[in-house]
């Protein structure tokens, strides 16, 4: 991923902020084929208001278009490529890692504005949640937290390998939600991810919503807001 493409992110991010000066940041990554504007509007529709906090900047980046194998190679706004939407195939780490570099520059831009990493959370919906887990547990393990909504990691994920090899004393806490009626991300994939992360020492919450499809619901977003305020509290 070139630095020019990384700069593209900084120019196209949508930002929700209630005050000019913020003391914490949330980076919210959309699912495959969506945009930052799209997921922000979706969250607003579900909640009936913007996903906003008086002291937290919420950033919604948009992935660049790239050929996407599950769509027969057609262009789509995705964070990385993969063979198919399944948890039993190898990860395409070249595409994951190049995107991690670009999004890492977005994190570093917040740091340069005076926001320490321990006051930054990354997360997302579906593919965005998987990308956030790679960011938070392979590249930026000093973040305040990671959230993954309707998301999963592959069985042989590089995230697990890094956690096993490094055996850190602390890792960012993880917040996961999953619907039982999701036809795209099997509930068992998300549950396996949560279980594996806990076994590897990550403090992980897993919330299941009966009858929820591949979507977000008001209850999980309200719970996510509580979790964010817990890990990114108002400054004393």
mmCIF file of C-alpha atoms in Angstrom:
data_model
loop_
_atom_site.group_PDB
_atom_site.id
_atom_site.type_symbol
_atom_site.label_atom_id
_atom_site.label_comp_id
_atom_site.label_asym_id
_atom_site.label_seq_id
_atom_site.Cartn_x
_atom_site.Cartn_y
_atom_site.Cartn_z
ATOM 1 C CA UNK A 1 0.000 0.000 0.000
ATOM 2 C CA UNK A 2 1.578 3.277 -1.052
ATOM 3 C CA UNK A 3 1.743 6.329 1.144
ATOM 4 C CA UNK A 4 -0.413 8.144 -1.427
ATOM 5 C CA UNK A 5 -3.192 5.622 -0.873
ATOM 6 C CA UNK A 6 -2.817 6.077 2.876
ATOM 7 C CA UNK A 7 -3.264 9.817 2.374
ATOM 8 C CA UNK A 8 -6.456 9.000 0.467
ATOM 9 C CA UNK A 9 -7.878 7.646 3.718
ATOM 10 C CA UNK A 10 -7.127 10.800 5.650
ATOM 11 C CA UNK A 11 -8.956 12.858 3.013
ATOM 12 C CA UNK A 12 -12.042 10.692 2.643
ATOM 13 C CA UNK A 13 -12.807 9.859 6.284
ATOM 14 C CA UNK A 14 -16.133 11.035 7.601
ATOM 15 C CA UNK A 15 -15.901 12.381 11.130
ATOM 16 C CA UNK A 16 -18.608 12.649 13.772
ATOM 17 C CA UNK A 17 -17.587 14.933 16.596
ATOM 18 C CA UNK A 18 -19.630 16.984 19.036
ATOM 19 C CA UNK A 19 -16.810 19.184 20.299
ATOM 20 C CA UNK A 20 -13.871 20.748 18.494
ATOM 21 C CA UNK A 21 -11.359 19.284 20.928
ATOM 22 C CA UNK A 22 -11.485 15.539 21.531
ATOM 23 C CA UNK A 23 -9.576 13.393 24.009
ATOM 24 C CA UNK A 24 -10.226 9.966 22.458
ATOM 25 C CA UNK A 25 -10.881 8.443 19.046
ATOM 26 C CA UNK A 26 -12.931 5.587 17.616
ATOM 27 C CA UNK A 27 -12.209 4.298 14.100
ATOM 28 C CA UNK A 28 -15.300 2.487 12.758
ATOM 29 C CA UNK A 29 -14.677 0.269 9.693
ATOM 30 C CA UNK A 30 -17.535 -0.634 7.356
ATOM 31 C CA UNK A 31 -18.341 -4.068 5.952
ATOM 32 C CA UNK A 32 -17.495 -5.309 2.455
ATOM 33 C CA UNK A 33 -18.985 -3.241 -0.361
ATOM 34 C CA UNK A 34 -20.054 -0.421 1.956
ATOM 35 C CA UNK A 35 -18.526 3.001 2.617
ATOM 36 C CA UNK A 36 -17.753 5.123 5.643
ATOM 37 C CA UNK A 37 -20.726 7.309 4.784
ATOM 38 C CA UNK A 38 -22.920 4.225 4.424
ATOM 39 C CA UNK A 39 -22.111 2.645 7.776
ATOM 40 C CA UNK A 40 -22.398 6.003 9.546
ATOM 41 C CA UNK A 41 -25.884 6.499 8.073
ATOM 42 C CA UNK A 42 -26.832 2.921 8.998
ATOM 43 C CA UNK A 43 -25.743 3.407 12.618
ATOM 44 C CA UNK A 44 -27.679 6.676 12.745
ATOM 45 C CA UNK A 45 -30.811 4.993 11.374
ATOM 46 C CA UNK A 46 -30.595 2.160 13.923
ATOM 47 C CA UNK A 47 -30.000 4.459 16.898
ATOM 48 C CA UNK A 48 -32.215 7.295 15.751
ATOM 49 C CA UNK A 49 -29.271 9.662 16.258
ATOM 50 C CA UNK A 50 -25.619 9.939 15.370
ATOM 51 C CA UNK A 51 -23.086 7.691 17.112
ATOM 52 C CA UNK A 52 -21.602 10.628 18.978
ATOM 53 C CA UNK A 53 -19.845 11.409 22.251
ATOM 54 C CA UNK A 54 -18.848 14.774 23.725
ATOM 55 C CA UNK A 55 -15.170 13.822 24.085
ATOM 56 C CA UNK A 56 -14.679 11.128 21.393
ATOM 57 C CA UNK A 57 -14.043 11.667 17.705
ATOM 58 C CA UNK A 58 -15.613 8.891 15.589
ATOM 59 C CA UNK A 59 -13.915 8.346 12.219
ATOM 60 C CA UNK A 60 -15.498 6.360 9.373
ATOM 61 C CA UNK A 61 -12.902 5.563 6.683
ATOM 62 C CA UNK A 62 -13.840 4.130 3.279
ATOM 63 C CA UNK A 63 -11.892 1.219 1.797
ATOM 64 C CA UNK A 64 -10.539 1.662 -1.747
ATOM 65 C CA UNK A 65 -12.012 -0.372 -4.567
ATOM 66 C CA UNK A 66 -10.106 -3.561 -5.302
ATOM 67 C CA UNK A 67 -10.847 -6.820 -7.154
ATOM 68 C CA UNK A 68 -12.789 -9.023 -4.735
ATOM 69 C CA UNK A 69 -12.635 -12.777 -5.282
ATOM 70 C CA UNK A 70 -16.042 -13.653 -3.729
ATOM 71 C CA UNK A 71 -17.561 -11.281 -6.332
ATOM 72 C CA UNK A 72 -15.759 -13.042 -9.213
ATOM 73 C CA UNK A 73 -13.006 -10.420 -9.188
ATOM 74 C CA UNK A 74 -15.271 -7.404 -9.653
ATOM 75 C CA UNK A 75 -14.250 -4.195 -7.937
ATOM 76 C CA UNK A 76 -15.614 -3.611 -4.455
ATOM 77 C CA UNK A 77 -14.816 -1.384 -1.484
ATOM 78 C CA UNK A 78 -13.230 -4.019 0.754
ATOM 79 C CA UNK A 79 -10.457 -3.902 3.354
ATOM 80 C CA UNK A 80 -8.833 -7.073 2.006
ATOM 81 C CA UNK A 81 -9.393 -9.888 -0.454
ATOM 82 C CA UNK A 82 -10.257 -13.486 0.458
ATOM 83 C CA UNK A 83 -10.926 -16.730 -1.374
ATOM 84 C CA UNK A 84 -14.459 -16.973 -0.049
ATOM 85 C CA UNK A 85 -16.502 -15.943 2.956
ATOM 86 C CA UNK A 86 -15.607 -18.869 5.210
ATOM 87 C CA UNK A 87 -13.438 -19.471 8.247
ATOM 88 C CA UNK A 88 -11.640 -22.558 6.928
ATOM 89 C CA UNK A 89 -9.603 -20.958 4.128
ATOM 90 C CA UNK A 90 -6.154 -19.288 4.293
ATOM 91 C CA UNK A 91 -6.066 -15.535 4.849
ATOM 92 C CA UNK A 92 -4.865 -13.225 2.083
ATOM 93 C CA UNK A 93 -2.259 -11.594 4.289
ATOM 94 C CA UNK A 94 -0.751 -9.450 1.534
ATOM 95 C CA UNK A 95 -3.994 -7.503 1.221
ATOM 96 C CA UNK A 96 -4.636 -7.500 4.983
ATOM 97 C CA UNK A 97 -1.164 -6.224 5.818
ATOM 98 C CA UNK A 98 -1.105 -3.503 3.157
ATOM 99 C CA UNK A 99 -4.395 -2.175 4.464
ATOM 100 C CA UNK A 100 -3.113 -2.376 8.039
ATOM 101 C CA UNK A 101 -0.266 -0.105 6.969
ATOM 102 C CA UNK A 102 -2.652 2.468 5.506
ATOM 103 C CA UNK A 103 -5.005 2.391 8.483
ATOM 104 C CA UNK A 104 -2.017 2.510 10.805
ATOM 105 C CA UNK A 105 -1.187 5.891 9.337
ATOM 106 C CA UNK A 106 -4.686 7.002 10.260
ATOM 107 C CA UNK A 107 -4.027 5.880 13.846
ATOM 108 C CA UNK A 108 -0.676 7.668 13.839
ATOM 109 C CA UNK A 109 -2.341 10.849 12.586
ATOM 110 C CA UNK A 110 -4.503 10.831 15.715
ATOM 111 C CA UNK A 111 -1.422 10.254 17.869
ATOM 112 C CA UNK A 112 0.238 13.250 16.208
ATOM 113 C CA UNK A 113 -2.772 15.327 17.294
ATOM 114 C CA UNK A 114 -2.129 14.410 20.918
ATOM 115 C CA UNK A 115 -4.376 11.356 21.288
ATOM 116 C CA UNK A 116 -2.345 8.500 22.842
ATOM 117 C CA UNK A 117 -2.949 4.990 21.543
ATOM 118 C CA UNK A 118 -4.437 3.952 24.870
ATOM 119 C CA UNK A 119 -7.235 6.435 24.052
ATOM 120 C CA UNK A 120 -7.974 4.952 20.592
ATOM 121 C CA UNK A 121 -10.375 2.111 19.775
ATOM 122 C CA UNK A 122 -10.698 0.413 16.383
ATOM 123 C CA UNK A 123 -13.644 -1.711 15.343
ATOM 124 C CA UNK A 124 -16.142 -2.429 12.666
ATOM 125 C CA UNK A 125 -18.959 -4.432 11.170
ATOM 126 C CA UNK A 126 -18.423 -7.762 9.383
ATOM 127 C CA UNK A 127 -15.181 -7.503 7.368
ATOM 128 C CA UNK A 128 -14.478 -4.244 9.183
ATOM 129 C CA UNK A 129 -14.433 -6.099 12.488
ATOM 130 C CA UNK A 130 -11.992 -8.683 11.152
ATOM 131 C CA UNK A 131 -9.725 -5.906 9.855
ATOM 132 C CA UNK A 132 -9.906 -4.215 13.264
ATOM 133 C CA UNK A 133 -8.811 -7.430 15.010
ATOM 134 C CA UNK A 134 -5.755 -7.653 12.757
ATOM 135 C CA UNK A 135 -4.953 -4.004 13.508
ATOM 136 C CA UNK A 136 -5.384 -4.289 17.254
ATOM 137 C CA UNK A 137 -3.734 -7.650 17.921
ATOM 138 C CA UNK A 138 -0.978 -7.832 15.288
ATOM 139 C CA UNK A 139 0.098 -4.232 14.701
ATOM 140 C CA UNK A 140 -1.185 -1.862 17.422
ATOM 141 C CA UNK A 141 -1.556 -3.929 20.581
ATOM 142 C CA UNK A 142 -1.372 -0.820 22.779
ATOM 143 C CA UNK A 143 -4.812 0.429 21.696
ATOM 144 C CA UNK A 144 -7.634 0.918 24.215
ATOM 145 C CA UNK A 145 -9.809 -1.754 22.649
ATOM 146 C CA UNK A 146 -11.230 -3.508 19.594
ATOM 147 C CA UNK A 147 -14.840 -4.234 18.638
ATOM 148 C CA UNK A 148 -16.164 -6.649 16.009
ATOM 149 C CA UNK A 149 -19.857 -6.794 15.098
ATOM 150 C CA UNK A 150 -21.022 -9.822 13.068
ATOM 151 C CA UNK A 151 -17.379 -10.676 12.407
ATOM 152 C CA UNK A 152 -14.985 -13.615 12.567
ATOM 153 C CA UNK A 153 -11.365 -14.649 12.104
ATOM 154 C CA UNK A 154 -10.248 -17.608 10.011
ATOM 155 C CA UNK A 155 -9.350 -20.789 11.881
ATOM 156 C CA UNK A 156 -5.626 -20.381 11.131
ATOM 157 C CA UNK A 157 -5.646 -16.589 11.481
ATOM 158 C CA UNK A 158 -2.365 -14.739 11.797
ATOM 159 C CA UNK A 159 -3.957 -12.964 14.764
ATOM 160 C CA UNK A 160 -3.943 -16.217 16.751
ATOM 161 C CA UNK A 161 -0.380 -16.982 15.701
ATOM 162 C CA UNK A 162 0.902 -13.592 16.868
ATOM 163 C CA UNK A 163 -0.873 -13.881 20.213
ATOM 164 C CA UNK A 164 0.549 -17.382 20.763
ATOM 165 C CA UNK A 165 4.086 -16.383 19.822
ATOM 166 C CA UNK A 166 4.277 -13.096 21.710
ATOM 167 C CA UNK A 167 2.418 -14.201 24.853
ATOM 168 C CA UNK A 168 1.776 -10.616 25.923
ATOM 169 C CA UNK A 169 0.841 -9.763 29.480
ATOM 170 C CA UNK A 170 -1.892 -7.448 28.203
ATOM 171 C CA UNK A 171 -3.832 -7.025 24.950
ATOM 172 C CA UNK A 172 -6.687 -4.683 23.994
ATOM 173 C CA UNK A 173 -10.061 -5.858 25.313
ATOM 174 C CA UNK A 174 -12.431 -7.223 22.660
ATOM 175 C CA UNK A 175 -16.175 -6.584 22.268
ATOM 176 C CA UNK A 176 -18.091 -8.917 19.916
ATOM 177 C CA UNK A 177 -21.754 -9.196 18.934
ATOM 178 C CA UNK A 178 -23.438 -11.773 16.689
ATOM 179 C CA UNK A 179 -26.942 -12.572 15.466
ATOM 180 C CA UNK A 180 -28.206 -16.161 15.571
ATOM 181 C CA UNK A 181 -29.956 -15.836 12.181
ATOM 182 C CA UNK A 182 -26.969 -14.371 10.291
ATOM 183 C CA UNK A 183 -26.862 -16.100 6.869
ATOM 184 C CA UNK A 184 -23.453 -14.661 5.885
ATOM 185 C CA UNK A 185 -21.341 -14.962 9.045
ATOM 186 C CA UNK A 186 -22.195 -18.234 10.742
ATOM 187 C CA UNK A 187 -22.762 -17.719 14.491
ATOM 188 C CA UNK A 188 -20.353 -20.581 15.200
ATOM 189 C CA UNK A 189 -17.547 -18.704 13.398
ATOM 190 C CA UNK A 190 -17.968 -15.675 15.657
ATOM 191 C CA UNK A 191 -18.249 -17.846 18.770
ATOM 192 C CA UNK A 192 -15.100 -19.753 17.811
ATOM 193 C CA UNK A 193 -13.255 -16.459 17.376
ATOM 194 C CA UNK A 194 -14.373 -15.242 20.804
ATOM 195 C CA UNK A 195 -13.404 -18.547 22.458
ATOM 196 C CA UNK A 196 -9.988 -18.649 20.802
ATOM 197 C CA UNK A 197 -9.228 -15.051 21.742
ATOM 198 C CA UNK A 198 -10.173 -15.693 25.378
ATOM 199 C CA UNK A 199 -7.965 -18.791 25.476
ATOM 200 C CA UNK A 200 -5.103 -16.634 24.182
ATOM 201 C CA UNK A 201 -5.484 -14.198 27.055
ATOM 202 C CA UNK A 202 -7.691 -11.509 25.522
ATOM 203 C CA UNK A 203 -10.465 -10.082 27.699
ATOM 204 C CA UNK A 204 -13.361 -10.720 25.318
ATOM 205 C CA UNK A 205 -17.085 -10.040 25.638
ATOM 206 C CA UNK A 206 -19.479 -11.933 23.350
ATOM 207 C CA UNK A 207 -23.127 -10.921 23.033
ATOM 208 C CA UNK A 208 -25.606 -13.003 21.039
ATOM 209 C CA UNK A 209 -28.870 -11.621 19.639
ATOM 210 C CA UNK A 210 -31.600 -14.137 18.877
ATOM 211 C CA UNK A 211 -33.129 -13.813 15.401
ATOM 212 C CA UNK A 212 -30.727 -11.067 14.268
ATOM 213 C CA UNK A 213 -29.586 -11.332 10.642
ATOM 214 C CA UNK A 214 -26.387 -9.857 9.162
ATOM 215 C CA UNK A 215 -27.177 -6.446 10.561
ATOM 216 C CA UNK A 216 -26.802 -4.154 13.544
ATOM 217 C CA UNK A 217 -29.486 -3.660 16.158
ATOM 218 C CA UNK A 218 -30.152 -0.850 18.613
ATOM 219 C CA UNK A 219 -29.451 -3.006 21.669
ATOM 220 C CA UNK A 220 -25.918 -3.917 20.567
ATOM 221 C CA UNK A 221 -25.033 -0.354 19.569
ATOM 222 C CA UNK A 222 -26.226 0.978 22.930
ATOM 223 C CA UNK A 223 -24.169 -1.717 24.654
ATOM 224 C CA UNK A 224 -21.199 -0.798 22.464
ATOM 225 C CA UNK A 225 -21.553 2.826 23.527
ATOM 226 C CA UNK A 226 -21.420 1.762 27.186
ATOM 227 C CA UNK A 227 -18.339 -0.363 26.498
ATOM 228 C CA UNK A 228 -16.623 2.522 24.704
ATOM 229 C CA UNK A 229 -17.314 4.904 27.579
ATOM 230 C CA UNK A 230 -15.870 2.327 29.963
ATOM 231 C CA UNK A 231 -12.602 2.106 28.028
ATOM 232 C CA UNK A 232 -12.518 5.730 26.825
ATOM 233 C CA UNK A 233 -13.924 7.563 29.865
ATOM 234 C CA UNK A 234 -14.337 11.307 30.168
ATOM 235 C CA UNK A 235 -11.006 12.879 31.152
ATOM 236 C CA UNK A 236 -10.702 13.677 34.835
#
